[in-house]
Amino acid sequence: MSVESHLAGFAELDARTFHDLLRLRIDVFVVEQSCPYPELDGRDVEPGTRHLWLTRDGDVVAYLRILADPGDVARIGRVVVAPAARGAGLAGALMTEALAAVGDRPCVLEAQTHLVDLYAGHGFTVSGPGYVEDGIPHTPMRRNPN
């Protein structure tokens, strides 16, 4: 069971793939984490947004998106791994792929606080005070170019 990596802008996604990406995001962020919020925030379709996902046997097992923030800063968000695929290092693999795509640009993210160590392992440092969003503690983090 090999894992395949995919990277695409919104215009390159077919309807089935976008459906599968959204389903994973909603299944985890809205249903599993009990956080009703507007998952479709308009940023998925922005020209600078890149969708990165991993598939195993054709099924989406992990996902994140890379947004183009002002000042040539990349923003990683919506990092998610399917419940059945957790514990296999897929979040780390996603981050490695994402940072390769980001290149030498500064990169920020809003980590769920229990995942700060995961992101720290990829060169991110805490960049501000923690806060609670939708009942979940978060920590802002930043990774500057080398």
Short mmCIF file of N, CA and C in Angstrom, two decimals:
data_model
loop_
_atom_site.label_atom_id
_atom_site.label_comp_id
_atom_site.label_asym_id
_atom_site.label_seq_id
_atom_site.Cartn_x
_atom_site.Cartn_y
_atom_site.Cartn_z
N MET A 1 0.82 -1.19 0.00
CA MET A 1 0.00 0.00 0.00
C MET A 1 0.87 1.25 0.00
N SER A 2 1.20 1.72 -1.18
CA SER A 2 2.03 2.91 -1.24
C SER A 2 1.16 4.17 -1.16
N VAL A 3 1.77 5.22 -0.65
CA VAL A 3 1.09 6.50 -0.51
C VAL A 3 1.57 7.39 -1.65
N GLU A 4 0.64 8.07 -2.31
CA GLU A 4 0.97 8.98 -3.39
C GLU A 4 0.66 10.41 -2.97
N SER A 5 1.52 11.32 -3.38
CA SER A 5 1.37 12.74 -3.07
C SER A 5 0.83 13.48 -4.29
N HIS A 6 -0.05 14.47 -4.03
CA HIS A 6 -0.64 15.27 -5.10
C HIS A 6 -0.63 16.73 -4.67
N LEU A 7 -0.36 17.62 -5.62
CA LEU A 7 -0.36 19.06 -5.37
C LEU A 7 -1.05 19.73 -6.54
N ALA A 8 -2.05 20.58 -6.24
CA ALA A 8 -2.79 21.22 -7.32
C ALA A 8 -3.42 22.52 -6.85
N GLY A 9 -3.61 23.42 -7.79
CA GLY A 9 -4.42 24.60 -7.56
C GLY A 9 -5.88 24.22 -7.73
N PHE A 10 -6.78 25.09 -7.32
CA PHE A 10 -8.21 24.78 -7.39
C PHE A 10 -8.65 24.46 -8.81
N ALA A 11 -8.20 25.22 -9.79
CA ALA A 11 -8.62 25.01 -11.18
C ALA A 11 -8.18 23.65 -11.72
N GLU A 12 -7.21 23.03 -11.08
CA GLU A 12 -6.71 21.73 -11.52
C GLU A 12 -7.43 20.56 -10.86
N LEU A 13 -8.28 20.83 -9.89
CA LEU A 13 -8.99 19.77 -9.18
C LEU A 13 -10.26 19.38 -9.93
N ASP A 14 -10.48 18.08 -10.06
CA ASP A 14 -11.77 17.67 -10.61
C ASP A 14 -12.79 17.64 -9.47
N ALA A 15 -14.05 17.59 -9.82
CA ALA A 15 -15.12 17.67 -8.82
C ALA A 15 -15.03 16.55 -7.80
N ARG A 16 -14.73 15.34 -8.22
CA ARG A 16 -14.66 14.20 -7.29
C ARG A 16 -13.54 14.39 -6.29
N THR A 17 -12.38 14.84 -6.75
CA THR A 17 -11.26 15.04 -5.84
C THR A 17 -11.59 16.13 -4.82
N PHE A 18 -12.13 17.26 -5.29
CA PHE A 18 -12.47 18.33 -4.35
C PHE A 18 -13.50 17.85 -3.34
N HIS A 19 -14.47 17.08 -3.78
CA HIS A 19 -15.46 16.49 -2.87
C HIS A 19 -14.77 15.65 -1.80
N ASP A 20 -13.85 14.79 -2.22
CA ASP A 20 -13.17 13.91 -1.27
C ASP A 20 -12.31 14.69 -0.28
N LEU A 21 -11.67 15.76 -0.74
CA LEU A 21 -10.87 16.60 0.16
C LEU A 21 -11.76 17.28 1.18
N LEU A 22 -12.86 17.85 0.72
CA LEU A 22 -13.79 18.52 1.64
C LEU A 22 -14.42 17.53 2.61
N ARG A 23 -14.74 16.36 2.13
CA ARG A 23 -15.36 15.36 3.01
C ARG A 23 -14.42 15.02 4.17
N LEU A 24 -13.14 14.82 3.88
CA LEU A 24 -12.18 14.53 4.95
C LEU A 24 -12.12 15.70 5.92
N ARG A 25 -12.01 16.91 5.42
CA ARG A 25 -11.95 18.08 6.29
C ARG A 25 -13.19 18.20 7.17
N ILE A 26 -14.35 18.03 6.59
CA ILE A 26 -15.59 18.15 7.35
C ILE A 26 -15.74 17.00 8.34
N ASP A 27 -15.42 15.78 7.91
CA ASP A 27 -15.53 14.62 8.81
C ASP A 27 -14.69 14.80 10.07
N VAL A 28 -13.51 15.40 9.92
CA VAL A 28 -12.63 15.57 11.08
C VAL A 28 -12.89 16.88 11.81
N PHE A 29 -12.82 18.00 11.11
CA PHE A 29 -12.90 19.29 11.80
C PHE A 29 -14.30 19.64 12.30
N VAL A 30 -15.31 19.31 11.54
CA VAL A 30 -16.67 19.67 11.94
C VAL A 30 -17.31 18.56 12.77
N VAL A 31 -17.25 17.31 12.29
CA VAL A 31 -17.96 16.22 12.96
C VAL A 31 -17.14 15.65 14.13
N GLU A 32 -15.94 15.14 13.87
CA GLU A 32 -15.14 14.51 14.93
C GLU A 32 -14.79 15.50 16.04
N GLN A 33 -14.41 16.72 15.67
CA GLN A 33 -14.00 17.71 16.67
C GLN A 33 -15.17 18.57 17.16
N SER A 34 -16.36 18.25 16.69
CA SER A 34 -17.58 18.96 17.12
C SER A 34 -17.45 20.48 17.04
N CYS A 35 -16.99 20.96 15.89
CA CYS A 35 -16.80 22.40 15.69
C CYS A 35 -17.58 22.87 14.48
N PRO A 36 -18.84 23.21 14.67
CA PRO A 36 -19.57 23.74 13.52
C PRO A 36 -19.04 25.13 13.17
N TYR A 37 -18.46 25.24 11.99
CA TYR A 37 -17.90 26.51 11.53
C TYR A 37 -17.98 26.51 10.01
N PRO A 38 -17.86 27.66 9.38
CA PRO A 38 -17.96 27.72 7.92
C PRO A 38 -16.70 27.16 7.25
N GLU A 39 -16.69 25.89 6.98
CA GLU A 39 -15.54 25.20 6.38
C GLU A 39 -15.18 25.81 5.02
N LEU A 40 -16.17 26.20 4.25
CA LEU A 40 -15.91 26.83 2.96
C LEU A 40 -15.76 28.33 3.17
N ASP A 41 -14.51 28.77 3.31
CA ASP A 41 -14.21 30.15 3.65
C ASP A 41 -13.81 31.00 2.45
N GLY A 42 -13.86 30.44 1.26
CA GLY A 42 -13.50 31.17 0.06
C GLY A 42 -12.03 31.10 -0.31
N ARG A 43 -11.19 30.65 0.58
CA ARG A 43 -9.74 30.64 0.31
C ARG A 43 -9.30 29.46 -0.55
N ASP A 44 -10.12 28.41 -0.62
CA ASP A 44 -9.76 27.25 -1.44
C ASP A 44 -9.62 27.61 -2.91
N VAL A 45 -10.37 28.59 -3.37
CA VAL A 45 -10.43 28.93 -4.79
C VAL A 45 -9.49 30.07 -5.19
N GLU A 46 -8.79 30.66 -4.22
CA GLU A 46 -7.86 31.75 -4.54
C GLU A 46 -6.75 31.26 -5.47
N PRO A 47 -6.32 32.10 -6.40
CA PRO A 47 -5.30 31.67 -7.37
C PRO A 47 -4.00 31.16 -6.74
N GLY A 48 -3.59 31.72 -5.60
CA GLY A 48 -2.34 31.30 -4.97
C GLY A 48 -2.44 30.09 -4.07
N THR A 49 -3.65 29.58 -3.85
CA THR A 49 -3.84 28.43 -2.96
C THR A 49 -3.41 27.14 -3.65
N ARG A 50 -2.68 26.31 -2.90
CA ARG A 50 -2.30 24.98 -3.37
C ARG A 50 -2.87 23.95 -2.41
N HIS A 51 -3.46 22.92 -2.97
CA HIS A 51 -4.02 21.81 -2.20
C HIS A 51 -3.03 20.66 -2.29
N LEU A 52 -2.67 20.13 -1.14
CA LEU A 52 -1.72 19.02 -1.07
C LEU A 52 -2.41 17.87 -0.36
N TRP A 53 -2.43 16.70 -0.97
CA TRP A 53 -3.07 15.56 -0.33
C TRP A 53 -2.34 14.28 -0.65
N LEU A 54 -2.54 13.33 0.23
CA LEU A 54 -1.96 12.00 0.08
C LEU A 54 -3.08 11.01 -0.14
N THR A 55 -2.83 10.07 -1.04
CA THR A 55 -3.80 8.99 -1.26
C THR A 55 -3.13 7.65 -1.03
N ARG A 56 -3.93 6.72 -0.60
CA ARG A 56 -3.50 5.33 -0.46
C ARG A 56 -4.57 4.49 -1.16
N ASP A 57 -4.17 3.73 -2.15
CA ASP A 57 -5.11 2.94 -2.95
C ASP A 57 -6.25 3.80 -3.49
N GLY A 58 -5.93 5.02 -3.88
CA GLY A 58 -6.92 5.92 -4.46
C GLY A 58 -7.76 6.71 -3.47
N ASP A 59 -7.66 6.40 -2.19
CA ASP A 59 -8.45 7.09 -1.17
C ASP A 59 -7.63 8.22 -0.54
N VAL A 60 -8.26 9.37 -0.33
CA VAL A 60 -7.60 10.48 0.34
C VAL A 60 -7.42 10.12 1.81
N VAL A 61 -6.16 10.17 2.28
CA VAL A 61 -5.88 9.82 3.68
C VAL A 61 -5.30 10.98 4.48
N ALA A 62 -4.87 12.04 3.79
CA ALA A 62 -4.32 13.20 4.49
C ALA A 62 -4.38 14.40 3.55
N TYR A 63 -4.43 15.60 4.16
CA TYR A 63 -4.60 16.81 3.36
C TYR A 63 -4.09 18.02 4.13
N LEU A 64 -3.67 19.03 3.37
CA LEU A 64 -3.47 20.38 3.88
C LEU A 64 -3.56 21.33 2.71
N ARG A 65 -3.72 22.62 3.03
CA ARG A 65 -3.70 23.61 1.97
C ARG A 65 -2.64 24.66 2.30
N ILE A 66 -2.07 25.22 1.25
CA ILE A 66 -1.06 26.27 1.37
C ILE A 66 -1.67 27.53 0.77
N LEU A 67 -1.81 28.55 1.59
CA LEU A 67 -2.39 29.81 1.15
C LEU A 67 -1.28 30.83 0.90
N ALA A 68 -1.55 31.76 0.02
CA ALA A 68 -0.63 32.86 -0.25
C ALA A 68 -1.10 34.08 0.53
N ASP A 69 -0.44 34.36 1.65
CA ASP A 69 -0.77 35.52 2.46
C ASP A 69 0.03 36.73 1.97
N PRO A 70 -0.38 37.94 2.36
CA PRO A 70 0.36 39.14 1.95
C PRO A 70 1.83 39.08 2.39
N GLY A 71 2.67 39.78 1.65
CA GLY A 71 4.09 39.84 1.99
C GLY A 71 4.85 38.60 1.58
N ASP A 72 4.33 37.83 0.63
CA ASP A 72 4.95 36.59 0.16
C ASP A 72 5.15 35.57 1.29
N VAL A 73 4.18 35.54 2.19
CA VAL A 73 4.18 34.57 3.29
C VAL A 73 3.23 33.44 2.93
N ALA A 74 3.69 32.21 3.12
CA ALA A 74 2.83 31.05 2.92
C ALA A 74 2.13 30.72 4.23
N ARG A 75 0.87 30.32 4.15
CA ARG A 75 0.12 29.92 5.33
C ARG A 75 -0.37 28.49 5.13
N ILE A 76 0.06 27.61 6.01
CA ILE A 76 -0.39 26.22 5.97
C ILE A 76 -1.60 26.08 6.89
N GLY A 77 -2.61 25.42 6.40
CA GLY A 77 -3.81 25.23 7.19
C GLY A 77 -4.56 23.98 6.79
N ARG A 78 -5.60 23.69 7.58
CA ARG A 78 -6.48 22.55 7.35
C ARG A 78 -5.70 21.22 7.30
N VAL A 79 -4.66 21.11 8.12
CA VAL A 79 -3.86 19.89 8.16
C VAL A 79 -4.71 18.79 8.81
N VAL A 80 -4.91 17.70 8.08
CA VAL A 80 -5.80 16.66 8.57
C VAL A 80 -5.35 15.29 8.07
N VAL A 81 -5.49 14.30 8.94
CA VAL A 81 -5.23 12.90 8.59
C VAL A 81 -6.48 12.10 8.94
N ALA A 82 -6.90 11.25 8.04
CA ALA A 82 -8.08 10.41 8.27
C ALA A 82 -7.86 9.56 9.52
N PRO A 83 -8.89 9.38 10.35
CA PRO A 83 -8.73 8.60 11.58
C PRO A 83 -8.10 7.22 11.36
N ALA A 84 -8.50 6.53 10.33
CA ALA A 84 -7.97 5.17 10.09
C ALA A 84 -6.52 5.17 9.64
N ALA A 85 -6.00 6.35 9.24
CA ALA A 85 -4.63 6.43 8.73
C ALA A 85 -3.66 7.06 9.73
N ARG A 86 -4.14 7.42 10.91
CA ARG A 86 -3.29 8.08 11.89
C ARG A 86 -2.24 7.13 12.47
N GLY A 87 -1.13 7.71 12.87
CA GLY A 87 -0.06 6.92 13.48
C GLY A 87 0.92 6.35 12.47
N ALA A 88 0.76 6.68 11.20
CA ALA A 88 1.64 6.15 10.15
C ALA A 88 2.61 7.20 9.64
N GLY A 89 2.69 8.36 10.30
CA GLY A 89 3.63 9.39 9.89
C GLY A 89 3.16 10.25 8.72
N LEU A 90 1.88 10.20 8.41
CA LEU A 90 1.38 10.94 7.25
C LEU A 90 1.39 12.45 7.46
N ALA A 91 1.14 12.93 8.68
CA ALA A 91 1.18 14.37 8.93
C ALA A 91 2.60 14.89 8.70
N GLY A 92 3.58 14.16 9.14
CA GLY A 92 4.97 14.55 8.91
C GLY A 92 5.32 14.53 7.43
N ALA A 93 4.85 13.52 6.71
CA ALA A 93 5.09 13.46 5.27
C ALA A 93 4.43 14.63 4.56
N LEU A 94 3.21 14.97 4.96
CA LEU A 94 2.52 16.13 4.39
C LEU A 94 3.33 17.41 4.61
N MET A 95 3.81 17.60 5.83
CA MET A 95 4.56 18.81 6.15
C MET A 95 5.85 18.88 5.33
N THR A 96 6.53 17.77 5.16
CA THR A 96 7.75 17.75 4.36
C THR A 96 7.45 18.17 2.93
N GLU A 97 6.38 17.61 2.37
CA GLU A 97 5.98 17.97 1.00
C GLU A 97 5.58 19.44 0.92
N ALA A 98 4.82 19.91 1.91
CA ALA A 98 4.35 21.30 1.90
C ALA A 98 5.52 22.27 1.96
N LEU A 99 6.48 21.99 2.82
CA LEU A 99 7.61 22.90 2.97
C LEU A 99 8.49 22.89 1.73
N ALA A 100 8.55 21.78 1.02
CA ALA A 100 9.25 21.75 -0.26
C ALA A 100 8.54 22.66 -1.27
N ALA A 101 7.21 22.66 -1.23
CA ALA A 101 6.44 23.52 -2.14
C ALA A 101 6.56 24.99 -1.75
N VAL A 102 6.64 25.27 -0.46
CA VAL A 102 6.76 26.64 0.03
C VAL A 102 8.13 27.22 -0.34
N GLY A 103 9.15 26.39 -0.30
CA GLY A 103 10.50 26.84 -0.64
C GLY A 103 11.07 27.79 0.39
N ASP A 104 11.68 28.87 -0.07
CA ASP A 104 12.38 29.81 0.81
C ASP A 104 11.52 30.91 1.38
N ARG A 105 10.22 30.83 1.21
CA ARG A 105 9.33 31.87 1.76
C ARG A 105 9.09 31.63 3.25
N PRO A 106 8.84 32.69 4.01
CA PRO A 106 8.39 32.50 5.38
C PRO A 106 7.06 31.75 5.37
N CYS A 107 6.79 31.03 6.42
CA CYS A 107 5.57 30.22 6.48
C CYS A 107 4.98 30.30 7.88
N VAL A 108 3.67 30.45 7.95
CA VAL A 108 2.98 30.51 9.24
C VAL A 108 1.88 29.47 9.28
N LEU A 109 1.45 29.16 10.49
CA LEU A 109 0.31 28.28 10.70
C LEU A 109 -0.26 28.51 12.08
N GLU A 110 -1.48 28.05 12.27
CA GLU A 110 -2.16 28.13 13.57
C GLU A 110 -2.32 26.69 14.05
N ALA A 111 -1.41 26.23 14.88
CA ALA A 111 -1.37 24.83 15.31
C ALA A 111 -2.38 24.56 16.41
N GLN A 112 -3.05 23.42 16.32
CA GLN A 112 -3.75 22.97 17.51
C GLN A 112 -2.64 22.71 18.52
N THR A 113 -2.79 23.23 19.70
CA THR A 113 -1.70 23.28 20.67
C THR A 113 -1.08 21.91 20.95
N HIS A 114 -1.88 20.86 20.94
CA HIS A 114 -1.30 19.53 21.21
C HIS A 114 -0.38 19.05 20.08
N LEU A 115 -0.34 19.79 18.96
CA LEU A 115 0.51 19.41 17.83
C LEU A 115 1.72 20.33 17.65
N VAL A 116 1.98 21.21 18.62
CA VAL A 116 3.10 22.14 18.52
C VAL A 116 4.42 21.40 18.28
N ASP A 117 4.65 20.30 18.95
CA ASP A 117 5.91 19.56 18.79
C ASP A 117 6.07 19.01 17.38
N LEU A 118 4.98 18.58 16.77
CA LEU A 118 5.03 18.09 15.39
C LEU A 118 5.57 19.19 14.49
N TYR A 119 5.00 20.38 14.60
CA TYR A 119 5.41 21.49 13.74
C TYR A 119 6.81 22.00 14.11
N ALA A 120 7.14 21.97 15.39
CA ALA A 120 8.49 22.38 15.81
C ALA A 120 9.53 21.48 15.15
N GLY A 121 9.19 20.23 14.97
CA GLY A 121 10.10 19.28 14.30
C GLY A 121 10.34 19.63 12.84
N HIS A 122 9.54 20.52 12.30
CA HIS A 122 9.70 20.98 10.91
C HIS A 122 10.18 22.42 10.85
N GLY A 123 10.74 22.90 11.96
CA GLY A 123 11.37 24.21 11.98
C GLY A 123 10.48 25.38 12.38
N PHE A 124 9.25 25.11 12.81
CA PHE A 124 8.36 26.18 13.24
C PHE A 124 8.62 26.51 14.70
N THR A 125 8.47 27.78 15.05
CA THR A 125 8.58 28.22 16.43
C THR A 125 7.31 28.99 16.79
N VAL A 126 7.01 28.99 18.08
CA VAL A 126 5.84 29.73 18.56
C VAL A 126 6.06 31.21 18.28
N SER A 127 5.03 31.86 17.72
CA SER A 127 5.19 33.26 17.31
C SER A 127 4.22 34.21 18.01
N GLY A 128 3.49 33.71 18.98
CA GLY A 128 2.55 34.57 19.69
C GLY A 128 1.83 33.79 20.77
N PRO A 129 0.97 34.48 21.51
CA PRO A 129 0.26 33.81 22.60
C PRO A 129 -0.79 32.83 22.07
N GLY A 130 -1.02 31.79 22.85
CA GLY A 130 -2.04 30.83 22.50
C GLY A 130 -3.43 31.43 22.65
N TYR A 131 -4.39 30.80 22.02
CA TYR A 131 -5.78 31.25 22.07
C TYR A 131 -6.69 30.04 21.87
N VAL A 132 -7.95 30.21 22.16
CA VAL A 132 -8.92 29.14 21.98
C VAL A 132 -9.85 29.52 20.83
N GLU A 133 -9.95 28.62 19.86
CA GLU A 133 -10.86 28.81 18.73
C GLU A 133 -11.76 27.59 18.63
N ASP A 134 -13.05 27.82 18.63
CA ASP A 134 -14.05 26.74 18.57
C ASP A 134 -13.82 25.70 19.67
N GLY A 135 -13.39 26.19 20.84
CA GLY A 135 -13.20 25.31 21.98
C GLY A 135 -11.89 24.52 21.96
N ILE A 136 -11.02 24.78 20.99
CA ILE A 136 -9.77 24.04 20.85
C ILE A 136 -8.60 25.01 21.01
N PRO A 137 -7.66 24.72 21.94
CA PRO A 137 -6.49 25.58 22.10
C PRO A 137 -5.61 25.57 20.84
N HIS A 138 -5.18 26.75 20.41
CA HIS A 138 -4.32 26.91 19.25
C HIS A 138 -3.10 27.75 19.62
N THR A 139 -2.04 27.58 18.84
CA THR A 139 -0.80 28.32 19.05
C THR A 139 -0.30 28.81 17.69
N PRO A 140 -0.09 30.11 17.52
CA PRO A 140 0.47 30.59 16.25
C PRO A 140 1.94 30.21 16.16
N MET A 141 2.36 29.80 14.95
CA MET A 141 3.74 29.39 14.74
C MET A 141 4.25 29.96 13.42
N ARG A 142 5.56 30.10 13.34
CA ARG A 142 6.19 30.66 12.14
C ARG A 142 7.49 29.91 11.85
N ARG A 143 7.78 29.79 10.58
CA ARG A 143 9.04 29.21 10.12
C ARG A 143 9.67 30.20 9.14
N ASN A 144 10.83 30.71 9.48
CA ASN A 144 11.51 31.66 8.61
C ASN A 144 12.46 30.90 7.68
N PRO A 145 12.72 31.48 6.51
CA PRO A 145 13.66 30.82 5.58
C PRO A 145 15.04 30.69 6.21
N ASN A 146 15.76 29.70 5.76
CA ASN A 146 17.12 29.48 6.30
C ASN A 146 18.09 30.52 5.84
#
